[in-house]
mmCIF file of C-alpha atoms in Angstrom:
data_model
loop_
_atom_site.group_PDB
_atom_site.id
_atom_site.type_symbol
_atom_site.label_atom_id
_atom_site.label_comp_id
_atom_site.label_asym_id
_atom_site.label_seq_id
_atom_site.Cartn_x
_atom_site.Cartn_y
_atom_site.Cartn_z
ATOM 1 C CA MET A 1 24.652 -27.618 -18.376
ATOM 2 C CA GLN A 2 24.698 -31.206 -19.536
ATOM 3 C CA HIS A 3 21.730 -33.522 -18.973
ATOM 4 C CA THR A 4 23.253 -36.559 -17.150
ATOM 5 C CA ARG A 5 20.425 -38.486 -15.593
ATOM 6 C CA THR A 6 16.604 -38.929 -15.627
ATOM 7 C CA TRP A 7 14.523 -41.012 -13.285
ATOM 8 C CA SER A 8 11.146 -41.244 -11.404
ATOM 9 C CA ASP A 9 10.988 -40.859 -7.663
ATOM 10 C CA VAL A 10 8.976 -42.872 -5.181
ATOM 11 C CA TYR A 11 6.050 -40.428 -5.716
ATOM 12 C CA GLY A 12 6.072 -40.932 -9.517
ATOM 13 C CA SER A 13 7.572 -37.454 -10.102
ATOM 14 C CA ALA A 14 9.907 -37.019 -13.127
ATOM 15 C CA ARG A 15 13.462 -36.042 -11.971
ATOM 16 C CA ALA A 16 16.436 -35.049 -13.985
ATOM 17 C CA LEU A 17 20.034 -33.900 -13.259
ATOM 18 C CA PHE A 18 21.970 -31.291 -15.192
ATOM 19 C CA GLU A 19 25.651 -30.760 -14.485
ATOM 20 C CA GLY A 20 27.792 -27.824 -15.237
ATOM 21 C CA ARG A 21 31.459 -27.147 -14.750
ATOM 22 C CA ALA A 22 33.212 -28.412 -11.549
ATOM 23 C CA GLY A 23 32.515 -26.380 -8.402
ATOM 24 C CA GLY A 24 29.477 -24.075 -7.905
ATOM 25 C CA HIS A 25 26.347 -24.930 -6.143
ATOM 26 C CA ALA A 26 23.345 -27.312 -6.157
ATOM 27 C CA TRP A 27 20.091 -25.677 -7.472
ATOM 28 C CA LEU A 28 16.634 -27.098 -7.803
ATOM 29 C CA VAL A 29 14.085 -26.289 -10.446
ATOM 30 C CA ALA A 30 10.547 -27.272 -9.546
ATOM 31 C CA ALA A 31 7.634 -27.320 -12.079
ATOM 32 C CA PRO A 32 4.121 -28.638 -12.411
ATOM 33 C CA PRO A 33 3.729 -31.094 -15.329
ATOM 34 C CA GLU A 34 1.781 -28.668 -17.469
ATOM 35 C CA LEU A 35 4.752 -26.198 -17.523
ATOM 36 C CA ALA A 36 7.693 -28.588 -17.681
ATOM 37 C CA ALA A 37 8.057 -29.262 -21.502
ATOM 38 C CA PRO A 38 10.523 -26.542 -22.270
ATOM 39 C CA LEU A 39 12.683 -26.931 -19.173
ATOM 40 C CA ALA A 40 15.194 -29.552 -20.176
ATOM 41 C CA GLY A 41 16.210 -27.349 -23.095
ATOM 42 C CA ALA A 42 16.355 -24.254 -20.826
ATOM 43 C CA LEU A 43 18.590 -25.940 -18.318
ATOM 44 C CA ALA A 44 20.891 -27.349 -20.987
ATOM 45 C CA ALA A 45 21.323 -23.767 -22.267
ATOM 46 C CA VAL A 46 22.706 -22.582 -18.820
ATOM 47 C CA ASP A 47 26.407 -22.042 -18.716
ATOM 48 C CA GLY A 48 27.481 -22.439 -15.212
ATOM 49 C CA LYS A 49 29.134 -24.399 -12.460
ATOM 50 C CA GLY A 50 27.503 -26.791 -10.176
ATOM 51 C CA ARG A 51 24.419 -28.829 -10.770
ATOM 52 C CA ALA A 52 20.629 -28.210 -11.324
ATOM 53 C CA ALA A 53 18.052 -30.858 -10.415
ATOM 54 C CA LEU A 54 14.792 -30.683 -12.090
ATOM 55 C CA VAL A 55 11.660 -32.136 -10.378
ATOM 56 C CA VAL A 56 8.302 -32.261 -12.283
ATOM 57 C CA HIS A 57 5.935 -32.663 -9.287
ATOM 58 C CA ASP A 58 2.160 -32.900 -8.698
ATOM 59 C CA GLY A 59 1.694 -31.795 -5.199
ATOM 60 C CA LEU A 60 3.848 -30.548 -2.339
ATOM 61 C CA THR A 61 5.014 -33.838 -0.782
ATOM 62 C CA PRO A 62 7.060 -34.852 -3.829
ATOM 63 C CA LEU A 63 8.541 -31.340 -3.939
ATOM 64 C CA LEU A 64 9.419 -31.365 -0.173
ATOM 65 C CA ALA A 65 11.100 -34.827 -0.538
ATOM 66 C CA ALA A 66 13.214 -33.415 -3.577
ATOM 67 C CA LEU A 67 14.224 -30.334 -1.601
ATOM 68 C CA GLN A 68 15.283 -32.310 1.438
ATOM 69 C CA GLU A 69 17.264 -34.808 -0.853
ATOM 70 C CA GLU A 70 18.915 -32.258 -3.023
ATOM 71 C CA ARG A 71 19.614 -29.581 -0.361
ATOM 72 C CA PRO A 72 19.976 -26.879 -2.857
ATOM 73 C CA ARG A 73 21.463 -23.405 -2.549
ATOM 74 C CA GLY A 74 18.222 -22.030 -4.111
ATOM 75 C CA VAL A 75 14.952 -23.086 -5.684
ATOM 76 C CA VAL A 76 13.622 -21.815 -9.028
ATOM 77 C CA VAL A 77 9.711 -22.393 -8.878
ATOM 78 C CA VAL A 78 8.153 -22.455 -12.364
ATOM 79 C CA ALA A 79 4.729 -20.816 -12.510
ATOM 80 C CA GLU A 80 2.323 -19.087 -14.910
ATOM 81 C CA ALA A 81 3.618 -15.646 -13.908
ATOM 82 C CA ALA A 82 6.874 -14.420 -12.215
ATOM 83 C CA LEU A 83 6.183 -13.353 -8.564
ATOM 84 C CA GLY A 84 8.195 -11.359 -6.020
ATOM 85 C CA GLY A 85 6.506 -12.933 -3.029
ATOM 86 C CA GLY A 86 3.462 -14.281 -1.480
ATOM 87 C CA PRO A 87 1.423 -14.909 1.591
ATOM 88 C CA ALA A 88 1.099 -18.024 3.618
ATOM 89 C CA VAL A 89 -0.935 -20.723 2.229
ATOM 90 C CA THR A 90 -3.043 -23.565 3.599
ATOM 91 C CA VAL A 91 -3.214 -26.676 1.501
ATOM 92 C CA ALA A 92 -6.140 -28.886 2.180
ATOM 93 C CA GLU A 93 -5.247 -32.160 3.639
ATOM 94 C CA GLN A 94 -5.811 -35.108 1.324
ATOM 95 C CA TYR A 95 -4.857 -38.666 0.736
ATOM 96 C CA VAL A 96 -2.963 -39.129 -2.453
ATOM 97 C CA GLU A 97 -2.632 -42.489 -4.399
ATOM 98 C CA GLY A 98 0.594 -41.835 -6.148
ATOM 99 C CA GLU A 99 2.181 -44.070 -8.846
ATOM 100 C CA GLY A 100 4.898 -45.401 -6.384
ATOM 101 C CA ALA A 101 3.534 -44.515 -2.938
ATOM 102 C CA ALA A 102 0.323 -43.359 -1.276
ATOM 103 C CA TYR A 103 0.735 -40.476 1.062
ATOM 104 C CA GLN A 104 -1.099 -37.804 3.175
ATOM 105 C CA GLU A 105 -0.558 -34.224 1.987
ATOM 106 C CA GLY A 106 -1.547 -30.840 3.151
ATOM 107 C CA GLY A 107 -0.779 -28.322 5.918
ATOM 108 C CA GLU A 108 0.234 -24.779 6.697
ATOM 109 C CA PHE A 109 3.048 -23.179 4.630
ATOM 110 C CA PRO A 110 4.620 -19.770 5.383
ATOM 111 C CA ALA A 111 4.703 -16.549 3.507
ATOM 112 C CA TRP A 112 7.776 -16.123 1.249
ATOM 113 C CA THR A 113 9.824 -13.332 -0.344
ATOM 114 C CA GLY A 114 11.718 -13.891 -3.597
ATOM 115 C CA ASP A 115 15.389 -13.868 -3.726
ATOM 116 C CA THR A 116 15.547 -11.867 -6.793
ATOM 117 C CA GLY A 117 16.629 -8.501 -5.537
ATOM 118 C CA SER A 118 13.758 -6.880 -7.098
ATOM 119 C CA ASP A 119 10.095 -6.265 -6.433
ATOM 120 C CA GLY A 120 7.418 -8.177 -8.227
ATOM 121 C CA PRO A 121 3.822 -9.051 -8.034
ATOM 122 C CA GLN A 122 2.624 -10.839 -4.794
ATOM 123 C CA ALA A 123 0.421 -13.895 -4.952
ATOM 124 C CA GLU A 124 -0.008 -17.310 -3.431
ATOM 125 C CA CYS A 125 2.423 -20.025 -4.593
ATOM 126 C CA ALA A 126 2.368 -23.164 -2.616
ATOM 127 C CA PRO A 127 5.692 -24.569 -4.039
ATOM 128 C CA ALA A 128 7.405 -21.281 -3.116
ATOM 129 C CA SER A 129 5.868 -21.419 0.481
ATOM 130 C CA ALA A 130 7.146 -25.115 0.659
ATOM 131 C CA ALA A 131 10.721 -23.934 -0.114
ATOM 132 C CA ALA A 132 10.290 -21.168 2.495
ATOM 133 C CA LEU A 133 9.114 -23.771 5.029
ATOM 134 C CA LEU A 134 12.660 -25.420 4.779
ATOM 135 C CA GLY A 135 14.330 -21.988 4.889
ATOM 136 C CA LEU A 136 15.534 -22.172 1.303
ATOM 137 C CA PRO A 137 15.851 -19.059 -0.951
ATOM 138 C CA VAL A 138 13.306 -19.121 -3.710
ATOM 139 C CA VAL A 139 12.536 -17.353 -7.033
ATOM 140 C CA VAL A 140 9.319 -17.771 -8.968
ATOM 141 C CA THR A 141 9.522 -17.333 -12.652
ATOM 142 C CA THR A 142 7.866 -18.475 -15.975
ATOM 143 C CA PRO A 143 9.082 -21.399 -18.106
ATOM 144 C CA ALA A 144 10.529 -19.001 -20.663
ATOM 145 C CA GLN A 145 12.705 -17.155 -18.105
ATOM 146 C CA VAL A 146 14.187 -20.199 -16.238
ATOM 147 C CA ALA A 147 17.624 -20.186 -17.991
ATOM 148 C CA GLN A 148 18.016 -16.447 -17.579
ATOM 149 C CA THR A 149 16.677 -16.517 -14.001
ATOM 150 C CA LEU A 150 19.113 -19.281 -12.940
ATOM 151 C CA THR A 151 22.022 -17.551 -14.767
ATOM 152 C CA ASP A 152 21.307 -14.281 -13.017
ATOM 153 C CA TRP A 153 21.068 -16.023 -9.681
ATOM 154 C CA MET A 154 24.405 -17.855 -10.271
ATOM 155 C CA ASP A 155 25.924 -14.408 -11.063
ATOM 156 C CA ARG A 156 24.755 -12.928 -7.813
ATOM 157 C CA THR A 157 26.152 -15.968 -5.831
ATOM 158 C CA PRO A 158 29.732 -16.122 -4.793
ATOM 159 C CA HIS A 159 31.407 -18.977 -6.806
ATOM 160 C CA GLY A 160 28.079 -19.520 -8.527
ATOM 161 C CA ARG A 161 28.952 -19.312 -12.204
#
């Protein structure tokens, strides 16, 4: 996929858009800042149709905004370890002074099951729970596996790759 645009959102999160061949679906890759460095290269290496939006977020409110804006077919959450699912989580309410906007964050987020077709370790993952809150399919993987995970998911999706 070709990197076509980079910008910051109202919350100060870094955003980037990668576009593949015509057709396909919209995907979203969500990562915390400390795991984001290799992701532009990983997404550029994906050979597929559609587009992949990258959001490097600190907190769930910027992620929820990106999910609602992008309306992706699925969400790839980048974490320290790949997970197959996780329990509901409670994020403590807090007031955040973002770079572009101040906002209130926190709340209850549901349990989630990964859309990988295979079992994996179960653990809390607030970004995956945020995707589940909006009814979006989600996969949690490591930075090193983002390109392969997205390619595999596209291959399992009709008109995906």
